[in-house]
CSV table of C-alpha atoms in Angstrom, one decimal:
chain,number,residue,atom,x,y,z
A,1,MET,CA,-134.4,-30.2,-17.0
A,2,PRO,CA,-134.3,-30.2,-20.7
A,3,THR,CA,-133.1,-33.6,-21.7
A,4,LEU,CA,-129.5,-33.8,-24.0
A,5,ASN,CA,-129.8,-34.8,-27.1
A,6,LYS,CA,-127.2,-36.7,-28.9
A,7,LYS,CA,-125.8,-34.0,-30.6
A,8,HIS,CA,-124.9,-31.9,-27.6
A,9,THR,CA,-123.5,-35.3,-26.0
A,10,LEU,CA,-120.9,-35.6,-28.1
A,11,LEU,CA,-120.2,-31.7,-28.1
A,12,LEU,CA,-119.8,-32.0,-24.6
A,13,PHE,CA,-117.6,-35.0,-24.6
A,14,PHE,CA,-115.2,-33.2,-27.2
A,15,ILE,CA,-114.9,-30.0,-25.0
A,16,CYS,CA,-113.9,-32.5,-22.2
A,17,PHE,CA,-111.3,-34.5,-23.9
A,18,SER,CA,-109.7,-31.3,-25.1
A,19,LEU,CA,-109.3,-29.9,-21.9
A,20,VAL,CA,-107.5,-33.2,-20.4
A,21,ALA,CA,-105.4,-33.4,-23.3
A,22,ASN,CA,-103.9,-29.5,-22.8
A,23,ALA,CA,-103.5,-30.6,-19.1
A,24,GLN,CA,-101.4,-33.7,-19.9
A,25,ILE,CA,-99.5,-31.6,-22.4
A,26,GLY,CA,-98.7,-28.7,-20.4
A,27,ASP,CA,-97.4,-31.3,-17.8
A,28,LEU,CA,-95.1,-33.4,-20.4
A,29,LYS,CA,-93.8,-30.0,-21.4
A,30,ASN,CA,-92.8,-29.2,-17.6
A,31,LYS,CA,-91.3,-32.4,-16.9
A,32,ALA,CA,-88.9,-31.9,-20.2
A,33,LYS,CA,-87.9,-28.6,-19.1
A,34,ASN,CA,-87.6,-29.7,-15.4
A,35,PHE,CA,-85.4,-32.8,-16.7
A,36,GLY,CA,-83.2,-30.6,-18.8
A,37,LYS,CA,-82.4,-28.3,-15.8
A,38,ASP,CA,-81.8,-31.3,-13.8
A,39,LYS,CA,-79.2,-32.6,-16.3
A,40,LYS,CA,-77.5,-29.1,-16.6
A,41,GLU,CA,-77.4,-28.8,-12.4
A,42,GLU,CA,-76.0,-32.7,-12.2
A,43,ALA,CA,-73.6,-31.6,-15.0
A,44,LYS,CA,-72.0,-28.8,-13.2
A,45,THR,CA,-72.2,-31.0,-9.8
A,46,GLU,CA,-70.3,-33.9,-11.4
A,47,GLN,CA,-67.3,-31.4,-13.0
A,48,PRO,CA,-64.9,-31.4,-10.3
A,49,ALA,CA,-64.8,-35.1,-9.6
A,50,ALA,CA,-64.2,-35.3,-13.4
A,51,GLN,CA,-60.9,-33.5,-12.9
A,52,SER,CA,-59.8,-35.1,-9.9
A,53,ALA,CA,-57.1,-37.1,-11.4
A,54,SER,CA,-55.4,-33.7,-12.2
A,55,PRO,CA,-56.5,-31.6,-9.0
A,56,ALA,CA,-55.7,-27.7,-9.3
A,57,PRO,CA,-52.6,-26.4,-8.1
A,58,VAL,CA,-52.9,-25.0,-4.2
A,59,GLU,CA,-50.8,-21.9,-3.6
A,60,THR,CA,-48.9,-22.2,-0.1
A,61,PRO,CA,-49.1,-19.0,1.6
A,62,VAL,CA,-45.1,-17.5,1.5
A,63,GLU,CA,-43.7,-17.0,4.8
A,64,LYS,CA,-42.1,-13.4,5.2
A,65,PRO,CA,-38.3,-13.2,6.5
A,66,ALA,CA,-37.9,-11.8,9.8
A,67,LYS,CA,-36.6,-8.3,10.4
A,68,SER,CA,-32.8,-8.2,10.5
A,69,ASP,CA,-30.1,-5.9,10.4
A,70,GLN,CA,-28.1,-7.8,8.3
A,71,PRO,CA,-28.3,-7.8,4.4
A,72,VAL,CA,-30.2,-10.9,3.4
A,73,THR,CA,-28.2,-12.8,0.9
A,74,SER,CA,-28.3,-15.9,-1.4
A,75,LYS,CA,-26.7,-18.7,-0.1
A,76,LYS,CA,-25.0,-21.6,-2.4
A,77,PRO,CA,-23.9,-24.7,-2.4
A,78,SER,CA,-20.0,-25.2,-1.1
A,79,GLN,CA,-17.8,-26.8,-3.3
A,80,GLN,CA,-14.9,-29.0,-2.2
A,81,SER,CA,-12.6,-26.6,-4.1
A,82,ARG,CA,-10.3,-23.7,-3.0
A,83,SER,CA,-13.4,-21.6,-2.5
A,84,ALA,CA,-17.3,-21.5,-0.9
A,85,SER,CA,-18.7,-20.8,-4.7
A,86,SER,CA,-17.4,-20.1,-7.9
A,87,ASP,CA,-18.6,-16.6,-8.0
A,88,GLN,CA,-17.9,-15.4,-4.7
A,89,PRO,CA,-14.8,-14.0,-3.0
A,90,VAL,CA,-12.3,-16.5,-1.9
A,91,PRO,CA,-12.8,-16.5,2.5
A,92,PRO,CA,-9.8,-15.8,4.1
A,93,SER,CA,-8.0,-18.9,5.4
A,94,ASP,CA,-8.6,-19.7,8.8
A,95,VAL,CA,-5.4,-21.7,9.3
A,96,GLU,CA,-3.6,-20.6,12.5
A,97,LEU,CA,0.0,-21.2,11.9
A,98,ASP,CA,2.9,-21.0,14.5
A,99,PHE,CA,5.3,-18.1,13.8
A,100,GLU,CA,7.8,-19.3,16.6
A,101,SER,CA,8.4,-22.3,14.7
A,102,GLN,CA,11.4,-20.6,12.8
A,103,PRO,CA,14.2,-18.9,14.1
A,104,PHE,CA,12.9,-15.5,12.5
A,105,PRO,CA,9.7,-14.2,11.1
A,106,PRO,CA,8.6,-14.7,7.8
A,107,ALA,CA,9.2,-11.9,4.9
A,108,LEU,CA,9.3,-11.6,1.4
A,109,THR,CA,12.8,-11.0,-0.2
A,110,TRP,CA,14.0,-7.6,-1.4
A,111,ALA,CA,15.9,-9.6,-4.3
A,112,SER,CA,12.1,-10.9,-5.5
A,113,LEU,CA,10.1,-7.7,-4.7
A,114,LEU,CA,12.3,-5.2,-6.3
A,115,ASN,CA,13.0,-7.8,-9.6
A,116,GLU,CA,10.8,-6.2,-12.3
A,117,SER,CA,10.1,-9.2,-13.9
A,118,ASN,CA,7.8,-10.2,-10.9
A,119,TRP,CA,5.8,-7.0,-11.4
A,120,TYR,CA,3.2,-6.1,-14.2
A,121,TYR,CA,1.9,-2.9,-14.1
A,122,ASN,CA,0.1,-1.3,-17.3
A,123,ILE,CA,0.7,2.4,-17.2
A,124,THR,CA,-2.2,3.5,-19.6
A,125,ASN,CA,-5.1,1.6,-17.7
A,126,GLY,CA,-3.6,0.8,-14.0
A,127,GLU,CA,-3.8,-3.3,-14.4
A,128,PHE,CA,-1.3,-4.6,-11.8
A,129,TYR,CA,-0.6,-7.9,-10.5
A,130,VAL,CA,3.2,-9.2,-9.0
A,131,ASN,CA,4.3,-13.0,-9.3
A,132,ASN,CA,7.1,-15.3,-8.9
A,133,LEU,CA,8.2,-13.8,-5.7
A,134,GLU,CA,10.3,-15.5,-2.8
A,135,ALA,CA,9.6,-16.0,0.7
A,136,ILE,CA,11.7,-16.8,3.7
A,137,PHE,CA,11.0,-18.2,7.0
A,138,LEU,CA,7.1,-19.5,6.5
A,139,PRO,CA,6.0,-21.2,9.4
A,140,GLN,CA,6.5,-25.2,9.3
A,141,LYS,CA,3.9,-26.1,11.7
A,142,THR,CA,0.3,-25.1,12.8
A,143,LYS,CA,-0.7,-24.0,16.3
A,144,SER,CA,-2.1,-27.1,17.0
A,145,GLY,CA,1.8,-29.2,16.1
A,146,ALA,CA,0.4,-29.9,12.2
A,147,SER,CA,2.8,-30.1,9.3
A,148,VAL,CA,2.1,-27.4,7.1
A,149,GLY,CA,2.0,-27.3,3.1
A,150,TYR,CA,1.6,-24.2,1.1
A,151,ALA,CA,0.7,-26.1,-2.0
A,152,SER,CA,-2.6,-25.2,-3.8
A,153,TYR,CA,-3.2,-29.1,-3.3
A,154,ASP,CA,-2.7,-29.2,0.3
A,155,ASN,CA,-5.7,-27.0,1.4
A,156,PRO,CA,-9.0,-25.8,0.5
A,157,THR,CA,-8.2,-22.5,0.8
A,158,PRO,CA,-4.7,-20.8,0.0
A,159,ILE,CA,-2.8,-20.1,2.9
A,160,LEU,CA,-1.1,-17.2,1.5
A,161,ARG,CA,-2.7,-13.9,0.3
A,162,LEU,CA,-1.8,-10.3,-0.8
A,163,GLU,CA,-4.0,-7.5,-0.1
A,164,VAL,CA,-3.7,-4.5,-1.9
A,165,VAL,CA,-4.6,-1.4,0.6
A,166,ASP,CA,-5.2,2.3,-0.6
A,167,MET,CA,-3.4,4.4,2.1
A,168,ALA,CA,-5.9,7.3,2.0
A,169,THR,CA,-9.2,5.4,2.6
A,170,GLY,CA,-7.9,2.1,4.0
A,171,ALA,CA,-10.0,0.6,1.5
A,172,ILE,CA,-8.7,-3.2,0.0
A,173,LYS,CA,-8.4,-2.3,-3.5
A,174,GLY,CA,-7.9,-6.2,-4.2
A,175,THR,CA,-6.7,-9.5,-3.1
A,176,LEU,CA,-4.5,-11.8,-4.9
A,177,HIS,CA,-3.7,-15.7,-4.1
A,178,TYR,CA,-0.6,-18.0,-3.9
A,179,GLU,CA,0.9,-20.9,-3.0
A,180,ALA,CA,4.6,-21.6,-2.3
A,181,LYS,CA,6.9,-24.4,-2.6
A,182,PRO,CA,10.1,-25.0,-1.4
A,183,TYR,CA,13.2,-24.0,-2.9
A,184,ILE,CA,16.3,-23.6,-1.1
A,185,LEU,CA,14.8,-23.9,2.6
A,186,PRO,CA,14.0,-21.5,4.4
A,187,LEU,CA,13.2,-20.0,0.6
A,188,TYR,CA,10.0,-20.9,-0.6
A,189,ASN,CA,9.1,-20.2,-4.6
A,190,VAL,CA,5.7,-18.1,-4.0
A,191,LYS,CA,3.6,-18.4,-7.4
A,192,GLN,CA,0.0,-16.5,-8.0
A,193,LEU,CA,-2.9,-18.5,-8.3
A,194,THR,CA,-5.1,-18.1,-11.5
A,195,GLY,CA,-8.2,-19.3,-12.6
A,196,ARG,CA,-11.7,-20.1,-11.1
A,197,ASN,CA,-12.6,-17.7,-8.6
A,198,TYR,CA,-9.1,-16.3,-7.9
A,199,ALA,CA,-8.8,-12.7,-9.1
A,200,TYR,CA,-5.7,-12.2,-11.4
A,201,SER,CA,-4.9,-8.6,-11.1
A,202,VAL,CA,-5.9,-5.4,-9.2
A,203,ASN,CA,-7.0,-1.9,-10.9
A,204,LEU,CA,-4.5,1.0,-9.5
A,205,LYS,CA,-4.2,4.5,-10.3
A,206,GLU,CA,-3.2,7.4,-8.6
A,207,GLY,CA,-2.2,7.1,-5.2
A,208,GLN,CA,-0.4,5.4,-2.2
A,209,TYR,CA,-0.1,1.9,-1.4
A,210,GLU,CA,0.8,-1.0,0.5
A,211,LEU,CA,1.1,-4.8,-0.5
A,212,ARG,CA,0.0,-6.6,2.7
A,213,PHE,CA,0.9,-10.1,2.5
A,214,TRP,CA,-1.1,-12.7,4.9
A,215,ALA,CA,-0.2,-16.2,5.9
A,216,GLY,CA,-3.4,-18.1,7.6
A,217,THR,CA,-5.1,-15.5,9.9
A,218,ARG,CA,-1.8,-13.3,10.3
A,219,GLN,CA,-0.6,-10.6,8.2
A,220,PHE,CA,3.4,-11.1,8.2
A,221,TYR,CA,4.6,-8.5,5.7
A,222,THR,CA,3.9,-5.0,4.1
A,223,TYR,CA,5.4,-3.5,1.2
A,224,PRO,CA,5.0,0.2,0.4
A,225,PHE,CA,4.8,2.0,-2.8
A,226,SER,CA,2.8,4.7,-4.7
A,227,VAL,CA,1.4,5.4,-8.3
A,228,GLU,CA,2.5,9.1,-10.0
A,229,LYS,CA,0.0,10.2,-12.5
A,230,LYS,CA,1.5,12.3,-15.3
A,231,ASN,CA,-0.8,13.8,-18.0
A,232,ASN,CA,0.3,14.0,-22.2
A,233,PRO,CA,-1.8,17.4,-23.2
A,234,ASP,CA,-1.3,16.7,-26.7
A,235,PRO,CA,-5.0,16.4,-28.1
A,236,TYR,CA,-3.5,13.5,-30.9
A,237,ALA,CA,-2.1,11.3,-28.0
A,238,PRO,CA,-3.1,8.0,-27.9
A,239,VAL,CA,-3.3,8.3,-23.8
A,240,HIS,CA,-3.5,11.2,-21.9
A,241,ASP,CA,-3.3,10.3,-18.6
A,242,LEU,CA,-0.3,7.6,-17.7
A,243,TYR,CA,0.6,6.1,-14.3
A,244,PHE,CA,4.2,5.6,-13.0
A,245,LEU,CA,5.1,3.0,-9.8
A,246,LYS,CA,7.2,4.9,-7.3
A,247,GLY,CA,8.8,2.9,-4.2
A,248,PRO,CA,12.0,1.2,-2.9
A,249,TRP,CA,13.4,0.8,-6.2
A,250,GLU,CA,14.6,4.6,-6.1
A,251,ASN,CA,16.1,4.4,-3.0
A,252,TRP,CA,18.3,1.5,-2.5
A,253,GLY,CA,21.1,-0.3,-4.5
A,254,ARG,CA,22.8,-3.7,-3.4
A,255,VAL,CA,26.0,-5.1,-3.2
A,256,GLU,CA,27.0,-8.7,-3.8
A,257,PHE,CA,30.0,-11.1,-4.4
A,258,GLY,CA,30.1,-13.1,-7.6
A,259,PRO,CA,31.6,-16.7,-7.7
A,260,ASP,CA,34.8,-15.6,-7.4
A,261,LYS,CA,33.8,-13.2,-4.9
A,262,ASP,CA,33.9,-10.3,-7.5
A,263,PHE,CA,32.4,-7.1,-6.2
A,264,ILE,CA,29.1,-6.5,-8.4
A,265,PHE,CA,27.3,-3.1,-7.6
A,266,SER,CA,23.3,-3.2,-8.6
A,267,PHE,CA,21.1,-0.3,-9.0
A,268,TYR,CA,17.2,0.2,-10.1
A,269,TYR,CA,16.1,2.8,-12.9
A,270,THR,CA,13.1,3.6,-14.9
A,271,ASP,CA,12.3,5.9,-17.8
A,272,VAL,CA,9.3,8.3,-17.5
A,273,ASN,CA,7.6,9.2,-20.9
A,274,THR,CA,4.1,9.8,-22.0
A,275,ALA,CA,5.1,10.3,-25.4
A,276,ILE,CA,3.9,6.5,-25.8
A,277,THR,CA,3.5,5.4,-29.3
A,278,ASN,CA,0.2,4.0,-28.5
A,279,GLN,CA,-1.6,2.1,-25.6
A,280,ALA,CA,-0.3,-1.4,-26.6
A,281,ASN,CA,3.1,-0.2,-27.2
A,282,TRP,CA,4.5,1.9,-24.0
A,283,ASP,CA,7.4,0.2,-22.2
A,284,VAL,CA,9.9,1.8,-25.0
A,285,VAL,CA,13.5,1.6,-24.6
A,286,LYS,CA,15.7,4.7,-23.8
A,287,TYR,CA,19.9,4.1,-24.3
A,288,TYR,CA,22.0,5.5,-21.3
A,289,ASP,CA,25.7,5.7,-20.9
A,290,TYR,CA,26.6,4.6,-17.4
A,291,MET,CA,29.8,4.2,-15.4
A,292,ILE,CA,30.1,3.6,-11.6
A,293,LYS,CA,32.7,4.6,-9.1
A,294,LEU,CA,33.6,3.1,-5.8
A,295,TYR,CA,35.3,5.4,-3.0
A,296,ARG,CA,36.6,4.5,0.0
A,297,ASP,CA,36.9,7.6,2.7
A,298,GLY,CA,37.2,9.5,-0.6
A,299,LYS,CA,39.5,8.1,-2.5
A,300,MET,CA,38.3,6.0,-5.4
A,301,ALA,CA,38.7,2.2,-4.9
A,302,GLY,CA,37.3,0.3,-7.7
A,303,ALA,CA,35.6,1.1,-11.1
A,304,TYR,CA,33.2,-0.3,-13.9
A,305,ARG,CA,34.8,0.4,-16.4
A,306,ILE,CA,38.0,1.0,-16.7
A,307,GLN,CA,39.7,1.2,-20.3
A,308,ASN,CA,41.9,-1.5,-21.4
A,309,VAL,CA,44.9,0.9,-21.6
A,310,GLY,CA,46.0,3.1,-18.9
A,311,ASN,CA,43.5,4.2,-15.8
A,312,GLY,CA,41.0,5.9,-17.9
A,313,MET,CA,37.2,5.3,-17.7
A,314,GLU,CA,35.2,3.6,-20.3
A,315,SER,CA,31.2,3.8,-20.3
A,316,GLY,CA,29.0,0.8,-20.5
A,317,ASN,CA,25.4,1.2,-22.0
A,318,ILE,CA,22.1,0.2,-20.9
A,319,GLN,CA,18.7,0.1,-22.0
A,320,VAL,CA,15.9,1.6,-19.7
A,321,ARG,CA,12.2,0.8,-20.4
A,322,ASN,CA,9.2,3.4,-19.9
A,323,GLY,CA,7.3,3.0,-16.5
A,324,LYS,CA,9.5,0.0,-15.8
A,325,TRP,CA,12.0,-0.4,-12.9
A,326,GLY,CA,15.1,-2.3,-14.4
A,327,LYS,CA,18.0,-3.6,-12.1
A,328,PHE,CA,21.5,-2.9,-13.7
A,329,ASP,CA,24.6,-3.9,-12.6
A,330,GLY,CA,28.5,-3.7,-12.9
A,331,THR,CA,31.5,-5.7,-11.6
A,332,LEU,CA,34.0,-3.3,-10.8
A,333,HIS,CA,37.8,-3.5,-11.2
A,334,ALA,CA,40.3,-2.5,-8.7
A,335,TYR,CA,41.6,0.9,-8.8
A,336,PRO,CA,44.6,2.1,-9.2
A,337,VAL,CA,44.4,-0.4,-11.9
A,338,VAL,CA,46.5,-3.8,-10.8
A,339,ALA,CA,47.8,-5.8,-14.0
A,340,THR,CA,47.3,-9.1,-13.6
A,341,GLY,CA,48.7,-10.2,-16.7
A,342,THR,CA,50.5,-8.6,-20.4
A,343,GLY,CA,47.4,-8.6,-22.7
A,344,ALA,CA,45.0,-6.0,-22.8
A,345,GLY,CA,42.2,-6.2,-20.5
A,346,SER,CA,44.1,-8.1,-17.6
A,347,LYS,CA,43.0,-6.2,-14.8
A,348,LYS,CA,42.3,-7.3,-11.4
A,349,PHE,CA,38.4,-7.2,-10.5
A,350,LEU,CA,37.8,-6.0,-6.8
A,351,LYS,CA,37.7,-8.7,-4.5
A,352,LYS,CA,35.8,-8.9,-1.1
A,353,GLU,CA,38.7,-9.1,0.8
A,354,ASP,CA,40.0,-5.9,-0.7
A,355,LEU,CA,37.3,-3.9,1.1
A,356,LYS,CA,39.0,-2.4,4.0
A,357,ASP,CA,37.3,-1.4,6.8
A,358,GLY,CA,36.1,2.5,6.0
A,359,ASN,CA,33.4,4.9,4.7
A,360,TYR,CA,32.1,3.8,1.3
A,361,THR,CA,30.1,5.8,-1.4
A,362,VAL,CA,29.2,4.5,-4.7
A,363,ASP,CA,28.2,6.8,-7.8
A,364,VAL,CA,26.6,5.7,-10.9
A,365,LEU,CA,26.8,8.5,-13.6
A,366,LEU,CA,23.9,8.2,-16.2
A,367,LYS,CA,23.8,10.4,-19.6
A,368,ASP,CA,21.0,9.9,-21.8
A,369,LYS,CA,21.8,10.4,-26.2
A,370,ASP,CA,20.6,14.1,-25.6
A,371,GLY,CA,23.5,14.4,-23.0
A,372,LYS,CA,21.6,14.8,-19.9
A,373,GLU,CA,23.7,13.5,-17.2
A,374,THR,CA,22.1,12.2,-14.0
A,375,THR,CA,24.0,10.9,-10.5
A,376,LEU,CA,22.7,8.5,-8.2
A,377,GLN,CA,25.0,8.3,-5.1
A,378,TYR,CA,24.4,5.5,-2.2
A,379,ALA,CA,26.5,4.9,1.0
A,380,PHE,CA,27.5,2.1,3.7
A,381,VAL,CA,30.2,1.2,5.9
A,382,VAL,CA,32.6,-1.6,6.1
A,383,LYS,CA,34.2,-2.5,9.7
A,384,GLY,CA,36.0,-6.0,10.5
A,385,GLY,CA,36.0,-6.8,6.5
A,386,ALA,CA,32.1,-7.0,6.3
A,387,ILE,CA,29.7,-4.5,5.1
A,388,LEU,CA,27.4,-3.6,7.7
A,389,PRO,CA,23.8,-3.8,6.9
A,390,SER,CA,21.2,-1.1,6.9
A,391,GLU,CA,19.2,0.0,10.3
A,392,LYS,CA,16.5,-1.4,8.2
A,393,ALA,CA,17.8,-4.8,7.8
A,394,ASP,CA,19.5,-4.8,11.0
A,395,ARG,CA,17.6,-7.4,13.4
A,396,ASN,CA,19.0,-5.9,16.5
A,397,LEU,CA,17.8,-2.3,15.6
A,398,HIS,CA,14.8,-2.7,13.4
A,399,LYS,CA,11.9,-4.6,15.6
A,400,ASP,CA,9.2,-4.4,13.3
A,401,PRO,CA,8.8,-7.5,11.2
A,402,LEU,CA,6.2,-6.4,8.8
A,403,THR,CA,8.8,-4.0,7.7
A,404,TYR,CA,12.1,-5.5,8.0
A,405,LEU,CA,14.3,-5.6,4.9
A,406,GLU,CA,15.2,-9.3,4.1
A,407,GLN,CA,18.3,-9.3,2.3
A,408,GLY,CA,19.1,-12.7,3.0
A,409,PRO,CA,22.7,-14.2,3.3
A,410,THR,CA,24.2,-13.4,-0.2
A,411,TYR,CA,23.1,-9.4,-0.5
A,412,PHE,CA,23.6,-6.4,1.1
A,413,TYR,CA,21.2,-3.5,0.5
A,414,VAL,CA,22.5,0.0,0.6
A,415,LYS,CA,20.9,3.4,1.1
A,416,ARG,CA,20.7,6.0,-2.0
A,417,VAL,CA,22.1,9.1,-0.3
A,418,LYS,CA,21.8,11.2,-3.0
């Protein structure tokens, strides 16, 4: 084997050194690469732990409601006020009243129901409400024996309410709520409640309606009426369709006796006119001349007005408003004239004691400014010195308390016959 000289030995050493050095450098590069990779993976593994102070929200599965035939409603917290909530209808009262605690069933007086100032009805848009009524014989006790207070502060839910019912469909058009305070017992003043979630009014257009009054859980009175539509075809008219109330006003008159027992007769009248000035000025005044004549068995027994001289008749005048039922009256003088002195106008008024037994009629003669005449005629009977009540106002004959004509102790409602 040939001997390596010094030159060859140095070359072989250099080659081996280079191989070892390259191997070490490659190993260092791989370690460095793996080291970086491990750091990245370590960082990824530690990331959730870095966010442990504010963990991501966990979604809770929403439970589906069970199927039901009832509609789903949103329940709101109840309020200690007059109703369940401020944006829901006032619930009906659940107070059970003792209707036997009074001598007669409760009712609304006709004097208040026929009073035009207690009704609001806008003939251009149908807005309606009724207020300041009089109730009589409201129960004083509940069925459990507790005393009843009808003021709003006595009850979380009003005991008294009025439902306006469409007779064609049976639908309740709206509900109004009331409180009552003693006036001259057994009379109560009944006032509408407004504000909060009490309805202020009801919209009524053409149709047949009933006012149904409730006390607690029981209806106690009904008042029927209707709305009639009239059209103005004039293209320049501010409102083309107008609506007018019809009801007991046109079918009844009233007799009463003043402080001195003078005979006073009242009748109800309205004007129906579609030629209004504008939608805000529709209850314009129309003037009428009028006379009232009282007959007993066909002979004149009294009149309004008798002239100051002689037995001649003298017209009075009234102002009738469009779309409103007004009450008009006259105090009658005895006829033939009975002088009570020597001066003009000294004529005897017809007194209660002057009403002898017999069949009476009252003629109301109306004349407008155009000369158009209208006669309204009413009838009643006097027996034993007293005016016999109409059948509708006689508890012995009229057994339905919901439709009883409550005239009270001082008024006598008489039926129109013509």
